[in-house]
Amino acid sequence: MIFEVFRQEKKGAAFAHAGSVSAPTAEFAEAFAREQYGRRQESVALWVVPRGEIHAVTDFADELNKTYHRVDGYSLKAKLKEARERAGTAVDR
Amino acid sequence: MRSATKLHPNDRSVGGARVTDQEFLEYVQAGGQVETTDWMPDDYRAKLIKFIEMHGNSELMGVLPEREWILRAPTLQRKLALTAKVQDEVGHSQLIYRVVEDLGKPREQCLADLISGKSKFHNVFHYPTKTWGDVGVIAWLVDAAAIISQKALLKCSYAPYARIMKKICWEESFHILHGRDVILTLMNGTDEQRELVQEALNRWWGPLMQFHGNPIAKDEDPMYVWRIKSQGNEEARQQFLDGYVPQIWELGLTVPDPKLGKNDDGVWEYGEPDWDELKHVVTGHGPKTQERLEFRRRFLEQEAWVRSVVLAEAA
């Protein structure tokens, strides 16, 4: 069986995928994961997950161009310039 | 919903887009990365397996020259360091065989092909370790040469391989310090100890110069064309010479190549490496090839019962 291993580098950090181990049982997988990803104190915690339990989602189409919920959807520079000119507060730079 | 367990799709899709063989090639040449769940041309998959499997074999066989010195290490500290290093390298081979396995070749098959002599491992692991000086030269210079190759794999077009290289390079950086420490200790010791290092360097220089392979133009090297490697053989050798020859010289050691020197344009000149020896050695005719393969064969057989017991329990 293949187990995917996620490791946390320090307390409070996000778990990140580290790699995978091949093991006959969860118990062996834990032992192998400890040796591969924790023997130099490089991790404070591991998640050892059977590969089949992971559901991968990889299709993120943006057909509707939904820029309104992202920061790149708001280009304020030109509008601000116009507003300042209207208010008479524009400064020449 | 798509599951990560669906490997080797047949839909010509890479990162969600349909591609032709030519578009795939252009994609990797432009720095694009490929995942296990992406479609890939058969030739790309075959080249990946061949390259990565040989790397895995080399990690596994590469521990044997050093293993021979665990019982003879001069101090307890050296013995522990050597043991830790051997564990690291075997761990690397496990990680690397995992990548090969996800590409479609099971680990059992990799091991079977290794011990039958069908697949290869790096030239430097076919030679004996005569003295503790050899252990130092291996740990310093062979590892240095290997790190240059491995760092170039951090940008491999096959992302799962590139990702494990990060961990491998991180561990190798400790190995090279250990090697340098062994050499510096010997060089600061007696004349006899300095002589051990010089003799070992004389023995290893030839294999070291062969290590990065013949100077094939990188655009003709299929491993570069597919961006499995990110640099050519000669580029890697030049990087090795540039980084390490000055370090060898500053210790008062002599490199056994009268033609070795750096041109005004920064390129290193050197005596032609013995390419026939390289070919002879990696095809199974090195001084220690058969003995070390026999060692692997013996242990694979000897521990077979452990695998069968564990697998039967797990079933």
CSV table of C-alpha atoms in Angstrom, one decimal:
chain,number,residue,atom,x,y,z
A,1,MET,CA,0.0,0.0,0.0
A,2,ILE,CA,1.1,3.6,-0.7
A,3,PHE,CA,0.7,6.2,2.1
A,4,GLU,CA,1.1,9.9,1.5
A,5,VAL,CA,3.0,11.7,4.2
A,6,PHE,CA,2.4,15.3,5.2
A,7,ARG,CA,4.7,17.1,7.6
A,8,GLN,CA,4.4,20.1,9.9
A,9,GLU,CA,7.7,21.9,10.3
A,10,LYS,CA,6.9,23.8,13.4
A,11,LYS,CA,3.9,24.3,15.7
A,12,GLY,CA,1.3,26.5,14.0
A,13,ALA,CA,2.6,25.9,10.5
A,14,ALA,CA,0.5,24.4,7.8
A,15,PHE,CA,1.0,20.7,7.0
A,16,ALA,CA,2.7,20.3,3.6
A,17,HIS,CA,3.0,17.2,1.5
A,18,ALA,CA,6.4,15.6,2.1
A,19,GLY,CA,6.3,12.4,-0.1
A,20,SER,CA,5.1,8.9,0.1
A,21,VAL,CA,6.1,5.6,1.7
A,22,SER,CA,5.2,2.1,0.6
A,23,ALA,CA,4.1,-0.1,3.6
A,24,PRO,CA,2.0,-3.2,4.2
A,25,THR,CA,0.1,-1.7,7.2
A,26,ALA,CA,-0.6,1.7,8.8
A,27,GLU,CA,1.8,0.7,11.6
A,28,PHE,CA,4.7,0.1,9.2
A,29,ALA,CA,3.8,3.3,7.4
A,30,GLU,CA,4.1,5.3,10.6
A,31,ALA,CA,7.5,3.7,11.3
A,32,PHE,CA,8.8,4.4,7.8
A,33,ALA,CA,7.4,8.0,7.8
A,34,ARG,CA,9.1,8.7,11.2
A,35,GLU,CA,12.4,7.6,9.8
A,36,GLN,CA,12.0,9.3,6.4
A,37,TYR,CA,10.6,12.6,7.5
A,38,GLY,CA,11.3,13.1,11.2
A,39,ARG,CA,14.6,11.6,12.3
A,40,ARG,CA,16.5,14.9,12.2
A,41,GLN,CA,13.8,16.9,14.2
A,42,GLU,CA,12.7,18.5,10.9
A,43,SER,CA,9.0,17.8,11.7
A,44,VAL,CA,6.9,18.3,14.8
A,45,ALA,CA,3.9,16.3,13.4
A,46,LEU,CA,3.1,14.0,10.5
A,47,TRP,CA,-0.1,13.0,8.8
A,48,VAL,CA,0.1,9.5,7.2
A,49,VAL,CA,-2.8,8.9,4.9
A,50,PRO,CA,-3.6,6.0,2.6
A,51,ARG,CA,-3.3,7.3,-0.9
A,52,GLY,CA,-6.7,6.0,-1.9
A,53,GLU,CA,-8.3,8.2,0.8
A,54,ILE,CA,-7.1,11.4,-0.9
A,55,HIS,CA,-9.5,13.0,-3.3
A,56,ALA,CA,-7.6,15.3,-5.7
A,57,VAL,CA,-9.3,18.2,-7.4
A,58,THR,CA,-7.4,19.7,-10.3
A,59,ASP,CA,-10.0,21.4,-12.5
A,60,PHE,CA,-10.3,25.1,-11.7
A,61,ALA,CA,-11.8,26.7,-14.8
A,62,ASP,CA,-12.7,30.4,-14.6
A,63,GLU,CA,-15.2,30.6,-17.4
A,64,LEU,CA,-17.1,33.5,-15.9
A,65,ASN,CA,-13.9,35.5,-15.3
A,66,LYS,CA,-14.8,36.1,-11.7
A,67,THR,CA,-12.3,38.8,-11.0
A,68,TYR,CA,-14.7,40.6,-8.6
A,69,HIS,CA,-13.6,38.3,-5.7
A,70,ARG,CA,-9.9,38.8,-6.2
A,71,VAL,CA,-7.6,41.7,-5.6
A,72,ASP,CA,-6.5,41.8,-9.3
A,73,GLY,CA,-10.2,42.6,-10.1
A,74,TYR,CA,-9.8,46.1,-8.7
A,75,SER,CA,-7.6,48.6,-10.5
A,76,LEU,CA,-8.2,51.8,-8.7
A,77,LYS,CA,-5.4,54.0,-9.9
A,78,ALA,CA,-7.1,55.7,-12.8
A,79,LYS,CA,-10.3,56.2,-10.8
A,80,LEU,CA,-8.5,57.6,-7.8
A,81,LYS,CA,-6.7,60.0,-10.1
A,82,GLU,CA,-9.9,61.2,-11.6
A,83,ALA,CA,-11.5,61.6,-8.1
A,84,ARG,CA,-8.6,63.6,-6.8
A,85,GLU,CA,-8.8,65.9,-9.8
A,86,ARG,CA,-12.5,66.4,-9.3
A,87,ALA,CA,-11.9,67.3,-5.7
A,88,GLY,CA,-8.9,69.5,-6.5
A,89,THR,CA,-6.6,67.5,-4.3
A,90,ALA,CA,-4.4,66.1,-7.0
A,91,VAL,CA,-0.6,66.6,-6.4
A,92,ASP,CA,1.8,66.8,-9.3
A,93,ARG,CA,4.5,64.1,-8.9
B,1,MET,CA,-14.3,14.4,-8.6
B,2,ARG,CA,-10.9,13.0,-9.6
B,3,SER,CA,-8.9,10.8,-7.4
B,4,ALA,CA,-5.1,10.8,-6.9
B,5,THR,CA,-5.1,7.1,-7.3
B,6,LYS,CA,-5.9,7.4,-11.0
B,7,LEU,CA,-2.3,7.2,-12.4
B,8,HIS,CA,-1.2,7.0,-16.0
B,9,PRO,CA,-4.3,8.6,-17.7
B,10,ASN,CA,-4.6,8.0,-21.4
B,11,ASP,CA,-6.3,11.3,-22.3
B,12,ARG,CA,-3.3,13.4,-23.4
B,13,SER,CA,-4.0,15.9,-20.7
B,14,VAL,CA,-1.3,17.8,-18.9
B,15,GLY,CA,-2.5,20.2,-16.2
B,16,GLY,CA,-6.0,20.0,-17.7
B,17,ALA,CA,-5.0,20.8,-21.3
B,18,ARG,CA,-4.9,18.4,-24.2
B,19,VAL,CA,-1.5,18.2,-25.8
B,20,THR,CA,0.3,16.6,-28.8
B,21,ASP,CA,3.7,15.0,-28.4
B,22,GLN,CA,5.3,18.1,-29.8
B,23,GLU,CA,3.3,20.4,-27.5
B,24,PHE,CA,4.4,18.3,-24.5
B,25,LEU,CA,8.0,18.6,-25.6
B,26,GLU,CA,7.6,22.4,-25.9
B,27,TYR,CA,5.9,22.5,-22.5
B,28,VAL,CA,8.7,20.8,-20.7
B,29,GLN,CA,11.4,22.8,-22.6
B,30,ALA,CA,9.6,26.0,-21.5
B,31,GLY,CA,10.0,25.0,-17.9
B,32,GLY,CA,6.6,23.2,-17.5
B,33,GLN,CA,6.4,20.5,-14.9
B,34,VAL,CA,4.6,17.2,-15.2
B,35,GLU,CA,2.7,15.3,-12.4
B,36,THR,CA,2.2,11.6,-12.0
B,37,THR,CA,-1.5,12.1,-12.9
B,38,ASP,CA,-0.7,13.9,-16.2
B,39,TRP,CA,-0.5,12.1,-19.5
B,40,MET,CA,3.0,11.8,-20.9
B,41,PRO,CA,4.6,10.4,-24.1
B,42,ASP,CA,5.9,6.8,-23.8
B,43,ASP,CA,9.4,7.9,-24.6
B,44,TYR,CA,9.4,10.5,-21.8
B,45,ARG,CA,8.1,7.9,-19.3
B,46,ALA,CA,10.7,5.3,-20.4
B,47,LYS,CA,13.6,7.9,-20.1
B,48,LEU,CA,12.3,9.0,-16.7
B,49,ILE,CA,12.2,5.4,-15.4
B,50,LYS,CA,15.7,4.6,-16.8
B,51,PHE,CA,17.2,7.7,-15.3
B,52,ILE,CA,15.5,7.7,-11.9
B,53,GLU,CA,15.9,3.9,-11.5
B,54,MET,CA,19.7,4.2,-12.1
B,55,HIS,CA,19.7,7.0,-9.4
B,56,GLY,CA,17.9,4.7,-7.0
B,57,ASN,CA,20.3,1.8,-7.7
B,58,SER,CA,23.3,4.2,-7.2
B,59,GLU,CA,22.0,5.2,-3.8
B,60,LEU,CA,21.5,1.6,-2.7
B,61,MET,CA,24.8,0.4,-4.1
B,62,GLY,CA,26.6,3.5,-3.0
B,63,VAL,CA,26.3,2.6,0.7
B,64,LEU,CA,28.4,-0.5,0.2
B,65,PRO,CA,31.8,1.0,-0.2
B,66,GLU,CA,31.2,3.0,3.0
B,67,ARG,CA,29.5,0.2,4.9
B,68,GLU,CA,32.7,-1.7,4.6
B,69,TRP,CA,34.3,0.9,6.9
B,70,ILE,CA,31.7,1.2,9.7
B,71,LEU,CA,33.4,-1.5,11.7
B,72,ARG,CA,36.8,0.0,11.0
B,73,ALA,CA,36.0,3.6,11.6
B,74,PRO,CA,38.8,5.3,13.6
B,75,THR,CA,36.5,6.9,16.3
B,76,LEU,CA,33.0,6.3,17.7
B,77,GLN,CA,32.0,9.7,16.2
B,78,ARG,CA,33.1,8.7,12.8
B,79,LYS,CA,31.3,5.3,13.1
B,80,LEU,CA,28.1,7.0,14.1
B,81,ALA,CA,28.3,9.6,11.2
B,82,LEU,CA,29.1,6.8,8.7
B,83,THR,CA,26.1,4.8,10.0
B,84,ALA,CA,23.8,7.8,9.7
B,85,LYS,CA,25.1,8.5,6.2
B,86,VAL,CA,24.4,4.9,5.2
B,87,GLN,CA,20.9,5.2,6.6
B,88,ASP,CA,20.3,8.4,4.6
B,89,GLU,CA,21.4,6.9,1.3
B,90,VAL,CA,19.2,3.8,1.7
B,91,GLY,CA,16.4,6.2,2.6
B,92,HIS,CA,17.1,8.1,-0.6
B,93,SER,CA,16.9,4.9,-2.6
B,94,GLN,CA,13.5,4.1,-1.0
B,95,LEU,CA,12.2,7.6,-1.9
B,96,ILE,CA,13.5,7.3,-5.5
B,97,TYR,CA,12.2,3.8,-6.1
B,98,ARG,CA,8.8,5.2,-4.9
B,99,VAL,CA,8.9,7.7,-7.8
B,100,VAL,CA,9.8,5.0,-10.2
B,101,GLU,CA,7.0,2.8,-8.9
B,102,ASP,CA,4.4,5.6,-9.5
B,103,LEU,CA,5.8,5.8,-13.1
B,104,GLY,CA,4.8,2.1,-13.6
B,105,LYS,CA,7.8,0.0,-12.6
B,106,PRO,CA,7.5,-1.8,-9.2
B,107,ARG,CA,10.3,-1.8,-6.7
B,108,GLU,CA,10.6,-5.6,-6.8
B,109,GLN,CA,11.3,-5.3,-10.5
B,110,CYS,CA,13.9,-2.6,-10.0
B,111,LEU,CA,15.7,-4.8,-7.4
B,112,ALA,CA,15.5,-7.9,-9.6
B,113,ASP,CA,16.9,-5.9,-12.6
B,114,LEU,CA,19.7,-4.5,-10.3
B,115,ILE,CA,20.9,-7.9,-9.0
B,116,SER,CA,20.7,-9.6,-12.4
B,117,GLY,CA,22.9,-6.9,-13.8
B,118,LYS,CA,20.2,-5.7,-16.3
B,119,SER,CA,20.1,-2.1,-14.9
B,120,LYS,CA,23.1,0.1,-14.1
B,121,PHE,CA,24.5,2.1,-11.2
B,122,HIS,CA,27.1,4.9,-11.1
B,123,ASN,CA,30.7,4.1,-12.0
B,124,VAL,CA,32.1,5.4,-8.7
B,125,PHE,CA,30.4,2.6,-6.7
B,126,HIS,CA,32.1,-0.2,-8.6
B,127,TYR,CA,35.5,0.5,-6.9
B,128,PRO,CA,37.1,-0.7,-3.7
B,129,THR,CA,37.7,1.4,-0.6
B,130,LYS,CA,41.3,0.5,0.2
B,131,THR,CA,42.0,2.8,3.1
B,132,TRP,CA,40.3,5.4,5.4
B,133,GLY,CA,41.7,7.9,2.9
B,134,ASP,CA,39.3,6.5,0.3
B,135,VAL,CA,36.4,6.9,2.7
B,136,GLY,CA,37.3,10.6,3.0
B,137,VAL,CA,37.7,11.2,-0.7
B,138,ILE,CA,34.4,9.4,-1.4
B,139,ALA,CA,32.6,11.4,1.2
B,140,TRP,CA,34.1,14.7,0.1
B,141,LEU,CA,34.6,14.6,-3.7
B,142,VAL,CA,32.3,11.8,-4.9
B,143,ASP,CA,29.5,13.3,-2.9
B,144,ALA,CA,30.5,16.8,-4.3
B,145,ALA,CA,30.2,15.5,-7.8
B,146,ALA,CA,26.9,13.8,-7.0
B,147,ILE,CA,25.5,17.0,-5.4
B,148,ILE,CA,26.2,18.9,-8.6
B,149,SER,CA,24.2,16.4,-10.6
B,150,GLN,CA,21.5,16.3,-7.9
B,151,LYS,CA,21.1,20.1,-7.6
B,152,ALA,CA,20.5,20.2,-11.4
B,153,LEU,CA,17.6,17.8,-10.8
B,154,LEU,CA,15.8,20.3,-8.5
B,155,LYS,CA,14.4,21.8,-11.8
B,156,CYS,CA,13.5,18.4,-13.3
B,157,SER,CA,10.5,18.6,-15.6
B,158,TYR,CA,9.0,15.6,-13.6
B,159,ALA,CA,7.7,17.4,-10.5
B,160,PRO,CA,7.5,14.4,-8.0
B,161,TYR,CA,11.2,13.7,-8.7
B,162,ALA,CA,12.2,17.3,-8.3
B,163,ARG,CA,10.3,17.5,-5.0
B,164,ILE,CA,12.1,14.6,-3.4
B,165,MET,CA,15.4,16.0,-4.6
B,166,LYS,CA,14.9,18.9,-2.2
B,167,LYS,CA,15.0,16.5,0.8
B,168,ILE,CA,17.9,14.5,-0.7
B,169,CYS,CA,20.0,17.6,-1.3
B,170,TRP,CA,19.3,18.8,2.2
B,171,GLU,CA,20.7,15.6,3.6
B,172,GLU,CA,23.6,15.5,1.2
B,173,SER,CA,24.8,18.8,2.5
B,174,PHE,CA,25.6,17.2,5.8
B,175,HIS,CA,27.5,14.4,4.0
B,176,ILE,CA,29.8,16.7,2.2
B,177,LEU,CA,30.7,18.5,5.5
B,178,HIS,CA,31.4,15.1,7.1
B,179,GLY,CA,33.7,14.2,4.1
B,180,ARG,CA,35.5,17.5,4.3
B,181,ASP,CA,36.0,17.1,8.0
B,182,VAL,CA,37.5,13.6,7.5
B,183,ILE,CA,39.9,15.0,4.9
B,184,LEU,CA,40.9,18.1,7.0
B,185,THR,CA,41.6,15.9,10.0
B,186,LEU,CA,43.9,13.6,8.0
B,187,MET,CA,45.6,16.6,6.4
B,188,ASN,CA,46.3,18.1,9.8
B,189,GLY,CA,47.7,14.8,11.0
B,190,THR,CA,50.9,12.9,10.2
B,191,ASP,CA,52.8,12.6,7.0
B,192,GLU,CA,51.5,9.1,6.8
B,193,GLN,CA,47.9,10.3,7.0
B,194,ARG,CA,48.5,13.0,4.3
B,195,GLU,CA,50.0,10.2,2.1
B,196,LEU,CA,46.7,8.2,2.6
B,197,VAL,CA,44.7,11.1,1.2
B,198,GLN,CA,47.0,11.7,-1.7
B,199,GLU,CA,47.0,8.0,-2.7
B,200,ALA,CA,43.2,7.9,-2.4
B,201,LEU,CA,42.9,11.0,-4.6
B,202,ASN,CA,45.2,9.4,-7.2
B,203,ARG,CA,43.0,6.3,-7.2
B,204,TRP,CA,39.7,8.3,-7.4
B,205,TRP,CA,40.6,11.1,-9.9
B,206,GLY,CA,40.0,9.0,-13.0
B,207,PRO,CA,36.5,7.8,-11.9
B,208,LEU,CA,35.6,11.3,-10.7
B,209,MET,CA,36.4,12.8,-14.1
B,210,GLN,CA,34.3,10.1,-15.8
B,211,PHE,CA,31.4,10.6,-13.3
B,212,HIS,CA,29.4,13.3,-15.2
B,213,GLY,CA,29.6,11.3,-18.4
B,214,ASN,CA,31.0,11.9,-21.9
B,215,PRO,CA,30.9,15.5,-23.2
B,216,ILE,CA,27.8,14.9,-25.4
B,217,ALA,CA,26.3,18.2,-26.6
B,218,LYS,CA,23.4,18.8,-24.3
B,219,ASP,CA,20.9,19.3,-27.1
B,220,GLU,CA,21.7,15.8,-28.2
B,221,ASP,CA,21.3,14.3,-24.7
B,222,PRO,CA,17.8,12.9,-24.5
B,223,MET,CA,17.8,13.5,-20.7
B,224,TYR,CA,18.4,17.2,-21.3
B,225,VAL,CA,16.0,17.4,-24.3
B,226,TRP,CA,13.2,16.2,-22.0
B,227,ARG,CA,14.5,18.5,-19.3
B,228,ILE,CA,14.9,15.6,-16.9
B,229,LYS,CA,18.4,17.1,-16.3
B,230,SER,CA,18.8,20.8,-16.4
B,231,GLN,CA,22.4,20.9,-17.5
B,232,GLY,CA,24.8,19.1,-19.8
B,233,ASN,CA,27.5,16.7,-18.8
B,234,GLU,CA,30.4,19.0,-19.5
B,235,GLU,CA,28.7,21.9,-17.7
B,236,ALA,CA,28.5,19.7,-14.6
B,237,ARG,CA,32.1,18.6,-14.8
B,238,GLN,CA,33.3,22.2,-15.3
B,239,GLN,CA,31.3,23.2,-12.2
B,240,PHE,CA,32.9,20.3,-10.2
B,241,LEU,CA,36.4,21.4,-11.3
B,242,ASP,CA,35.7,25.0,-10.6
B,243,GLY,CA,34.4,24.4,-7.2
B,244,TYR,CA,36.7,21.7,-6.0
B,245,VAL,CA,40.2,21.8,-7.7
B,246,PRO,CA,41.1,25.0,-5.8
B,247,GLN,CA,39.9,23.3,-2.5
B,248,ILE,CA,42.1,20.3,-3.3
B,249,TRP,CA,45.1,22.5,-4.2
B,250,GLU,CA,44.9,24.7,-1.1
B,251,LEU,CA,45.4,21.6,1.1
B,252,GLY,CA,48.7,20.9,-0.7
B,253,LEU,CA,47.4,17.9,-2.5
B,254,THR,CA,48.3,17.2,-6.1
B,255,VAL,CA,45.7,16.3,-8.8
B,256,PRO,CA,47.1,13.4,-10.9
B,257,ASP,CA,46.5,15.1,-14.2
B,258,PRO,CA,49.4,17.1,-15.7
B,259,LYS,CA,47.1,18.7,-18.3
B,260,LEU,CA,44.7,20.1,-15.6
B,261,GLY,CA,44.4,23.9,-15.6
B,262,LYS,CA,42.1,26.8,-16.0
B,263,ASN,CA,42.1,28.8,-19.2
B,264,ASP,CA,42.0,32.6,-19.3
B,265,ASP,CA,38.4,32.3,-20.4
B,266,GLY,CA,37.5,30.4,-17.2
B,267,VAL,CA,37.2,27.0,-18.8
B,268,TRP,CA,39.1,24.0,-17.3
B,269,GLU,CA,41.3,21.9,-19.5
B,270,TYR,CA,42.0,18.4,-18.5
B,271,GLY,CA,43.4,15.1,-19.8
B,272,GLU,CA,40.9,13.0,-21.7
B,273,PRO,CA,39.0,10.8,-19.2
B,274,ASP,CA,39.1,7.1,-19.9
B,275,TRP,CA,35.7,6.6,-21.5
B,276,ASP,CA,36.4,2.9,-22.2
B,277,GLU,CA,37.0,2.3,-18.6
B,278,LEU,CA,33.7,4.1,-17.8
B,279,LYS,CA,31.8,1.9,-20.2
B,280,HIS,CA,33.6,-1.3,-19.0
B,281,VAL,CA,32.9,-0.5,-15.4
B,282,VAL,CA,29.2,0.4,-15.6
B,283,THR,CA,28.4,-2.6,-17.7
B,284,GLY,CA,29.2,-4.8,-14.8
B,285,HIS,CA,33.0,-5.2,-15.1
B,286,GLY,CA,34.3,-3.0,-12.3
B,287,PRO,CA,36.7,-4.4,-9.7
B,288,LYS,CA,33.9,-4.7,-7.1
B,289,THR,CA,30.8,-5.0,-9.3
B,290,GLN,CA,30.1,-8.7,-8.9
B,291,GLU,CA,31.0,-8.9,-5.2
B,292,ARG,CA,28.6,-6.0,-4.4
B,293,LEU,CA,25.8,-7.4,-6.5
B,294,GLU,CA,26.3,-10.7,-4.8
B,295,PHE,CA,26.0,-9.0,-1.4
B,296,ARG,CA,22.6,-7.5,-2.5
B,297,ARG,CA,21.5,-10.9,-3.9
B,298,ARG,CA,22.4,-12.6,-0.6
B,299,PHE,CA,20.5,-10.1,1.5
B,300,LEU,CA,17.5,-10.0,-0.7
B,301,GLU,CA,17.2,-13.8,-0.4
B,302,GLN,CA,18.1,-13.9,3.3
B,303,GLU,CA,15.4,-11.4,4.2
B,304,ALA,CA,12.7,-12.8,1.8
B,305,TRP,CA,11.0,-14.5,4.8
B,306,VAL,CA,10.5,-11.1,6.5
B,307,ARG,CA,8.6,-9.7,3.5
B,308,SER,CA,6.5,-12.8,3.2
B,309,VAL,CA,5.5,-12.8,6.9
B,310,VAL,CA,4.7,-9.1,7.0
B,311,LEU,CA,2.8,-9.2,3.7
B,312,ALA,CA,0.8,-12.3,4.8
B,313,GLU,CA,-0.1,-10.6,8.1
B,314,ALA,CA,-1.2,-7.5,6.3
B,315,ALA,CA,-3.4,-9.4,3.9
